[in-house]
Tab-separated table of C-alpha atoms in Angstrom:
chain	number	residue	atom	x	y	z
A	1	MET	CA	9.327	15.216	3.389
A	2	SER	CA	10.089	17.869	6.009
A	3	GLU	CA	6.430	18.578	6.792
A	4	ASN	CA	5.813	14.835	7.215
A	5	SER	CA	8.748	14.221	9.532
A	6	GLN	CA	6.650	15.591	12.421
A	7	PHE	CA	3.692	13.357	11.544
A	8	ARG	CA	2.707	10.902	14.285
A	9	PHE	CA	2.321	7.458	12.746
A	10	GLY	CA	0.858	4.688	14.872
A	11	PRO	CA	3.142	1.860	16.069
A	12	ALA	CA	1.243	-0.805	14.071
A	13	THR	CA	-1.345	-1.080	11.291
A	14	GLY	CA	-2.624	-3.446	8.586
A	15	VAL	CA	-1.537	-3.639	4.952
A	16	GLY	CA	-4.964	-3.455	3.308
A	17	SER	CA	-6.795	-6.656	2.414
A	18	LEU	CA	-8.795	-8.800	4.825
A	19	PRO	CA	-10.712	-12.077	4.300
A	20	GLY	CA	-14.464	-12.370	3.739
A	21	GLY	CA	-17.006	-10.070	2.169
A	22	ASP	CA	-18.661	-8.219	5.048
A	23	ALA	CA	-17.662	-4.545	4.969
A	24	ARG	CA	-18.944	-3.801	8.492
A	25	GLU	CA	-17.118	-6.775	10.018
A	26	ALA	CA	-13.895	-5.740	8.234
A	27	ALA	CA	-14.178	-2.103	9.337
A	28	LYS	CA	-14.837	-3.241	12.907
A	29	THR	CA	-11.701	-5.442	12.783
A	30	ALA	CA	-9.476	-2.732	11.219
A	31	THR	CA	-10.569	-0.010	13.644
A	32	GLY	CA	-10.797	-2.269	16.707
A	33	SER	CA	-7.364	-3.833	16.188
A	34	PHE	CA	-5.567	-0.496	15.684
A	35	GLU	CA	-7.120	2.161	17.880
A	36	ASP	CA	-4.372	4.635	16.997
A	37	PHE	CA	-3.724	3.744	13.317
A	38	PRO	CA	-6.753	2.118	11.613
A	39	PHE	CA	-6.938	1.516	7.862
A	40	LEU	CA	-9.655	1.223	5.209
A	41	PRO	CA	-9.996	-2.530	4.547
A	42	GLU	CA	-10.191	-4.152	1.116
A	43	LEU	CA	-12.183	-7.369	0.600
A	44	PRO	CA	-11.078	-9.020	-2.686
A	45	ALA	CA	-13.089	-12.209	-1.937
A	46	ARG	CA	-16.197	-10.343	-3.131
A	47	GLY	CA	-14.950	-10.741	-6.715
A	48	PRO	CA	-13.877	-8.560	-9.667
A	49	GLY	CA	-13.996	-4.898	-8.681
A	50	ALA	CA	-13.096	-5.674	-5.074
A	51	ASP	CA	-9.655	-6.965	-6.118
A	52	MET	CA	-6.706	-4.595	-5.862
A	53	ILE	CA	-6.538	-3.635	-9.565
A	54	GLY	CA	-10.302	-3.440	-10.083
A	55	ARG	CA	-10.843	-1.329	-6.969
A	56	THR	CA	-8.306	1.274	-8.083
A	57	ALA	CA	-9.505	1.103	-11.713
A	58	GLY	CA	-12.904	2.133	-10.335
A	59	MET	CA	-11.306	5.304	-8.905
A	60	LEU	CA	-9.910	6.451	-12.281
A	61	VAL	CA	-11.279	9.687	-13.743
A	62	GLU	CA	-12.339	9.644	-17.430
A	63	LEU	CA	-10.740	6.224	-17.906
A	64	TYR	CA	-12.730	3.025	-17.452
A	65	ALA	CA	-11.864	-0.638	-17.222
A	66	ARG	CA	-13.775	-3.887	-17.606
A	67	VAL	CA	-12.995	-7.504	-16.837
A	68	GLU	CA	-11.831	-9.711	-19.715
A	69	PRO	CA	-10.742	-13.374	-19.403
A	70	SER	CA	-7.125	-12.151	-19.388
A	71	GLY	CA	-7.663	-9.476	-16.720
A	72	TRP	CA	-8.698	-5.826	-16.494
A	73	ARG	CA	-8.806	-3.932	-19.805
A	74	LEU	CA	-9.290	-0.223	-20.468
A	75	GLY	CA	-12.468	0.635	-22.405
A	76	ASP	CA	-14.488	3.660	-23.557
A	77	ARG	CA	-17.250	3.914	-20.999
A	78	PRO	CA	-18.126	2.843	-17.476
A	79	GLY	CA	-19.713	-0.616	-17.555
A	80	ARG	CA	-21.047	-2.834	-14.808
A	81	ASP	CA	-17.535	-3.729	-13.581
A	82	THR	CA	-16.720	-0.065	-12.907
A	83	LYS	CA	-20.111	0.451	-11.232
A	84	ARG	CA	-19.574	-2.628	-9.060
A	85	ALA	CA	-16.098	-1.450	-7.991
A	86	ARG	CA	-17.460	1.987	-7.045
A	87	SER	CA	-20.422	0.505	-5.216
A	88	TRP	CA	-18.188	-1.728	-3.068
A	89	LEU	CA	-15.838	1.141	-2.284
A	90	GLY	CA	-18.883	3.181	-1.205
A	91	GLU	CA	-19.982	0.303	1.039
A	92	ASP	CA	-16.504	0.148	2.599
A	93	LEU	CA	-16.511	3.905	3.223
A	94	ASP	CA	-19.976	3.711	4.839
A	95	ALA	CA	-18.687	1.015	7.208
A	96	LEU	CA	-15.476	2.913	7.975
A	97	GLU	CA	-17.459	6.073	8.729
A	98	GLU	CA	-19.684	4.125	11.129
A	99	PHE	CA	-16.730	2.793	13.134
A	100	THR	CA	-14.630	6.012	13.174
A	101	GLN	CA	-17.151	8.408	14.743
A	102	GLU	CA	-15.203	11.061	16.699
A	103	TYR	CA	-11.890	9.419	15.661
A	104	GLN	CA	-8.870	11.716	15.578
A	105	GLY	CA	-5.461	10.519	14.463
A	106	PRO	CA	-3.754	8.820	11.524
A	107	LEU	CA	-5.932	6.761	9.158
A	108	LYS	CA	-4.487	4.831	6.214
A	109	VAL	CA	-6.162	4.382	2.817
A	110	GLN	CA	-4.694	2.346	-0.051
A	111	ALA	CA	-4.665	2.604	-3.841
A	112	VAL	CA	-2.597	0.784	-6.454
A	113	GLY	CA	0.353	2.913	-7.604
A	114	PRO	CA	0.803	4.043	-11.221
A	115	TRP	CA	3.405	1.450	-12.225
A	116	THR	CA	1.678	-1.635	-10.858
A	117	LEU	CA	-1.519	-0.337	-12.481
A	118	ALA	CA	0.282	0.135	-15.826
A	119	ALA	CA	1.725	-3.390	-15.584
A	120	ASN	CA	-1.676	-4.958	-14.856
A	121	LEU	CA	-4.198	-2.952	-16.899
A	122	GLU	CA	-4.476	-3.923	-20.570
A	123	LEU	CA	-4.906	-1.637	-23.547
A	124	ARG	CA	-7.435	-2.562	-26.249
A	125	ASN	CA	-4.807	-4.649	-28.067
A	126	GLY	CA	-4.384	-6.832	-24.979
A	127	GLU	CA	-0.895	-5.563	-24.108
A	128	ALA	CA	-0.196	-3.948	-20.736
A	129	ALA	CA	-0.529	-0.150	-20.612
A	130	LEU	CA	3.152	-0.336	-19.624
A	131	SER	CA	3.978	-0.955	-23.320
A	132	ASP	CA	2.878	2.597	-24.263
A	133	PRO	CA	4.542	5.624	-22.587
A	134	GLY	CA	1.596	7.865	-23.568
A	135	ALA	CA	-0.868	5.439	-21.980
A	136	CYS	CA	1.279	5.374	-18.821
A	137	ARG	CA	1.130	9.179	-18.599
A	138	ASP	CA	-2.652	9.235	-19.134
A	139	LEU	CA	-3.138	6.519	-16.547
A	140	ALA	CA	-0.984	8.319	-13.956
A	141	ALA	CA	-2.882	11.594	-14.515
A	142	SER	CA	-6.271	9.870	-14.236
A	143	LEU	CA	-5.131	8.018	-11.106
A	144	ALA	CA	-3.899	11.244	-9.489
A	145	GLU	CA	-7.293	12.870	-10.059
A	146	GLY	CA	-9.171	9.807	-8.790
A	147	VAL	CA	-7.026	9.467	-5.674
A	148	ARG	CA	-7.451	13.190	-4.946
A	149	GLU	CA	-11.239	12.740	-5.065
A	150	HIS	CA	-11.038	9.585	-2.928
A	151	LEU	CA	-8.972	11.358	-0.241
A	152	ALA	CA	-11.437	14.269	-0.202
A	153	GLU	CA	-14.324	11.818	0.273
A	154	VAL	CA	-12.591	10.033	3.171
A	155	ARG	CA	-11.772	13.422	4.733
A	156	ARG	CA	-15.435	14.417	4.492
A	157	ARG	CA	-16.564	11.211	6.191
A	158	VAL	CA	-13.856	11.091	8.890
A	159	PRO	CA	-13.055	14.788	9.450
A	160	GLY	CA	-10.804	14.174	12.467
A	161	ALA	CA	-8.476	11.816	10.588
A	162	GLN	CA	-4.985	12.668	9.385
A	163	LEU	CA	-4.871	10.689	6.162
A	164	VAL	CA	-1.952	8.493	5.184
A	165	LEU	CA	-1.991	7.477	1.513
A	166	GLN	CA	-0.510	4.053	0.755
A	167	LEU	CA	0.400	3.334	-2.872
A	168	ASP	CA	0.595	-0.413	-3.521
A	169	GLU	CA	3.462	-1.113	-5.935
A	170	PRO	CA	4.183	-4.867	-5.892
A	171	SER	CA	5.095	-4.789	-9.631
A	172	LEU	CA	7.509	-1.859	-9.292
A	173	THR	CA	10.728	-3.905	-9.210
A	174	ALA	CA	9.576	-5.930	-12.259
A	175	VAL	CA	8.838	-2.654	-14.111
A	176	LEU	CA	12.297	-1.269	-13.272
A	177	ARG	CA	14.064	-4.491	-14.271
A	178	GLY	CA	12.145	-5.298	-17.456
A	179	ARG	CA	10.493	-8.412	-16.021
A	180	VAL	CA	6.835	-7.703	-16.868
A	181	LYS	CA	5.707	-10.302	-19.440
A	182	THR	CA	4.021	-9.363	-22.730
A	183	ALA	CA	0.549	-10.742	-23.548
A	184	SER	CA	2.090	-13.732	-25.382
A	185	GLY	CA	4.175	-14.584	-22.328
A	186	TYR	CA	7.250	-15.160	-24.525
A	187	ARG	CA	8.872	-11.769	-24.090
A	188	THR	CA	9.022	-9.037	-21.481
A	189	HIS	CA	8.345	-5.317	-21.737
A	190	ARG	CA	11.507	-3.253	-21.685
A	191	ALA	CA	12.522	-1.684	-18.382
A	192	VAL	CA	11.127	1.793	-17.758
A	193	ASP	CA	13.718	4.521	-17.186
A	194	ARG	CA	14.293	4.988	-13.439
A	195	GLN	CA	13.935	8.769	-13.659
A	196	VAL	CA	10.547	8.442	-15.367
A	197	VAL	CA	9.413	5.989	-12.668
A	198	GLU	CA	10.646	8.286	-9.914
A	199	GLN	CA	9.089	11.445	-11.395
A	200	THR	CA	5.697	9.761	-11.906
A	201	LEU	CA	5.673	8.585	-8.277
A	202	ARG	CA	6.793	12.028	-7.099
A	203	ASP	CA	3.949	13.699	-9.013
A	204	LEU	CA	1.402	11.342	-7.489
A	205	ALA	CA	2.817	11.713	-3.965
A	206	GLY	CA	2.609	15.474	-4.480
A	207	ILE	CA	-1.201	15.441	-4.649
A	208	HIS	CA	-1.422	14.395	-0.994
A	209	THR	CA	-0.357	17.702	0.474
A	210	GLY	CA	-2.126	17.127	3.794
A	211	GLY	CA	-0.193	14.072	4.911
A	212	PRO	CA	2.425	11.431	4.202
A	213	VAL	CA	2.621	8.851	1.413
A	214	VAL	CA	3.674	5.249	2.075
A	215	VAL	CA	4.726	3.003	-0.811
A	216	HIS	CA	4.060	-0.690	-0.220
A	217	SER	CA	5.633	-3.671	-1.974
A	218	CYS	CA	5.784	-7.229	-0.670
A	219	ALA	CA	8.050	-8.247	-3.585
A	220	PRO	CA	11.825	-8.761	-3.185
A	221	GLU	CA	14.355	-5.993	-4.026
A	222	VAL	CA	12.284	-2.979	-2.966
A	223	PRO	CA	13.986	0.152	-4.418
A	224	PHE	CA	14.280	2.048	-1.100
A	225	ALA	CA	16.523	4.842	-2.406
A	226	LEU	CA	14.299	5.573	-5.430
A	227	LEU	CA	11.157	5.673	-3.246
A	228	ARG	CA	12.822	8.020	-0.770
A	229	ARG	CA	13.810	10.385	-3.594
A	230	ALA	CA	10.271	10.182	-5.011
A	231	GLY	CA	8.909	11.648	-1.778
A	232	ALA	CA	7.702	8.555	0.098
A	233	ALA	CA	7.593	9.378	3.805
A	234	ALA	CA	7.542	5.637	4.525
A	235	VAL	CA	8.206	2.333	2.762
A	236	SER	CA	6.139	-0.768	3.572
A	237	PHE	CA	7.712	-4.170	2.838
A	238	ASP	CA	7.880	-7.860	3.730
A	239	PHE	CA	10.688	-7.949	6.301
A	240	SER	CA	11.490	-11.623	5.595
A	241	LEU	CA	12.567	-10.746	2.021
A	242	LEU	CA	15.310	-8.308	3.079
A	243	THR	CA	18.928	-9.273	2.455
A	244	GLU	CA	22.110	-7.616	3.683
A	245	ARG	CA	22.346	-6.027	0.215
A	246	ASP	CA	19.474	-3.771	1.331
A	247	ASP	CA	21.307	-2.556	4.459
A	248	GLU	CA	22.916	0.543	3.008
A	249	ALA	CA	19.735	1.819	1.330
A	250	ILE	CA	17.688	1.171	4.484
A	251	GLY	CA	20.256	2.883	6.718
A	252	GLU	CA	20.283	5.949	4.451
A	253	ALA	CA	16.482	6.007	4.325
A	254	VAL	CA	16.130	5.886	8.122
A	255	GLU	CA	18.769	8.593	8.595
A	256	ALA	CA	16.906	10.777	6.071
A	257	GLY	CA	13.719	10.414	8.145
A	258	THR	CA	11.943	7.738	6.083
A	259	ARG	CA	9.772	5.508	8.243
A	260	LEU	CA	9.842	1.737	7.813
A	261	PHE	CA	6.565	-0.196	7.758
A	262	ALA	CA	8.137	-3.550	8.577
A	263	GLY	CA	5.989	-6.563	7.653
A	264	VAL	CA	7.054	-8.949	10.415
A	265	VAL	CA	3.874	-10.977	11.045
A	266	PRO	CA	3.321	-13.802	8.501
A	267	SER	CA	0.451	-13.175	6.075
A	268	ALA	CA	0.059	-16.932	5.545
A	269	GLU	CA	-1.749	-18.922	8.209
A	270	GLY	CA	0.365	-20.717	10.792
A	271	PRO	CA	1.528	-20.547	14.391
A	272	LEU	CA	2.799	-17.129	15.489
A	273	SER	CA	5.975	-16.718	17.522
A	274	ASP	CA	5.898	-14.672	20.706
A	275	PRO	CA	5.806	-10.862	20.126
A	276	ALA	CA	9.479	-10.418	21.113
A	277	GLY	CA	10.469	-13.135	18.628
A	278	SER	CA	8.576	-11.366	15.846
A	279	VAL	CA	10.716	-8.234	16.218
A	280	MET	CA	14.063	-9.920	16.846
A	281	GLY	CA	15.031	-9.428	13.188
A	282	VAL	CA	14.239	-5.708	13.388
A	283	ARG	CA	16.490	-5.319	16.441
A	284	THR	CA	19.247	-7.303	14.679
A	285	LEU	CA	18.978	-5.056	11.588
A	286	TRP	CA	19.209	-1.975	13.796
A	287	ARG	CA	22.405	-3.239	15.460
A	288	ARG	CA	23.888	-4.149	12.075
A	289	LEU	CA	23.185	-0.629	10.783
A	290	GLY	CA	24.668	0.935	13.924
A	291	LEU	CA	21.472	2.918	14.549
A	292	SER	CA	20.409	4.072	18.001
A	293	PRO	CA	17.927	1.639	19.632
A	294	GLY	CA	16.064	4.665	20.983
A	295	LEU	CA	15.119	5.507	17.390
A	296	LEU	CA	13.311	2.221	16.817
A	297	ALA	CA	9.813	3.155	17.968
A	298	GLU	CA	10.191	6.521	16.206
A	299	ALA	CA	11.192	4.950	12.902
A	300	VAL	CA	9.231	1.695	12.619
A	301	THR	CA	5.548	0.757	12.237
A	302	LEU	CA	4.813	-2.974	12.346
A	303	THR	CA	2.431	-4.669	9.888
A	304	PRO	CA	1.679	-8.124	8.514
A	305	ALA	CA	4.090	-9.178	5.735
A	306	CYS	CA	1.407	-8.560	3.093
A	307	GLY	CA	-2.375	-8.497	2.720
A	308	LEU	CA	-4.476	-11.012	4.656
A	309	ALA	CA	-7.146	-11.815	2.041
A	310	GLY	CA	-6.097	-15.476	1.840
A	311	VAL	CA	-6.378	-16.410	5.524
A	312	SER	CA	-9.287	-17.235	7.853
A	313	PRO	CA	-11.015	-14.334	9.648
A	314	GLY	CA	-9.766	-15.757	12.962
A	315	TYR	CA	-6.128	-15.747	11.846
A	316	ALA	CA	-6.504	-12.241	10.371
A	317	ARG	CA	-7.689	-10.872	13.736
A	318	GLN	CA	-4.911	-12.775	15.512
A	319	ALA	CA	-2.239	-11.421	13.114
A	320	LEU	CA	-3.395	-7.809	13.532
A	321	ALA	CA	-3.476	-8.135	17.338
A	322	HIS	CA	-0.004	-9.690	17.166
A	323	CYS	CA	1.311	-6.607	15.295
A	324	VAL	CA	0.136	-4.427	18.189
A	325	ARG	CA	1.753	-6.665	20.833
A	326	ALA	CA	5.003	-6.892	18.842
A	327	ALA	CA	5.117	-3.082	18.530
A	328	ARG	CA	4.690	-2.800	22.300
A	329	SER	CA	7.566	-5.254	22.802
A	330	LEU	CA	9.751	-3.170	20.465
A	331	ALA	CA	8.928	0.062	22.325
A	332	ASP	CA	9.452	-1.489	25.771
A	333	ASN	CA	12.719	-3.278	24.900
A	334	PRO	CA	14.384	-1.572	21.928
A	335	GLU	CA	17.643	-3.417	22.632
């Protein structure tokens, strides 16, 4: 964490997914909206392999997945689903490279984290990989290798970028609390030991030695303390889902140097409040925690609440621009 505490994050960025299927248009939006903290967009509307799970499954090394009616299932060899996922990722990287010529600064790339992957990838018997501790270990090792290769490829294409790795873990709380359903839907898989969860995340975060790791979850009850101990330099979350029960963990995280990626702009289409209104809750939280207002811009990056795959392209551009304006409002008037 210490080497990342000096890292200069941008004041605002996107979560990951955008609407539509045009890689160049998406890259133009992601880089044009956030001149000082762009991200590699994901376009799930293209179909299986462009979705969150399929995209990351395509990054795995020596493990392959294919689409079944029930979802993504691990198999023996790379089939057309794996090839399609890799082809789309290549297209996205081509577009990103085109729009980041000469870029220097932080650049965020996303991959699904080991526990959400284990909860959503099926073994041959149709049960989630989560049901088998050995399968979870194999999956985490394969993911670490795949993400390492992915980061190296992005670094080669955008040599001036300081890479930020975001691990998407929306299923993490369900994994910790034993809420992931079995294939039958009648039972749930037992909760995974917190220390095992933490160590697996720590091992994966450890591969990104050149920059910080952000863990993103837009589910309720984000385990802030566990993520901080696992080496996350930042935690990305839907701000509207916070409750006062989270105050203590958030206060400790901020004081320990963990950055908050606060999802304050709605990721569902609708009218947007003025930028100052969007960050009112952040200021209120800060006062409640007794933290110095001067710390706000240093400790918070603003994002949409979650991915924007389900909205119109017009709203997506509006929401990203709104994040930038809201961040400016926060910096100009921290109190």
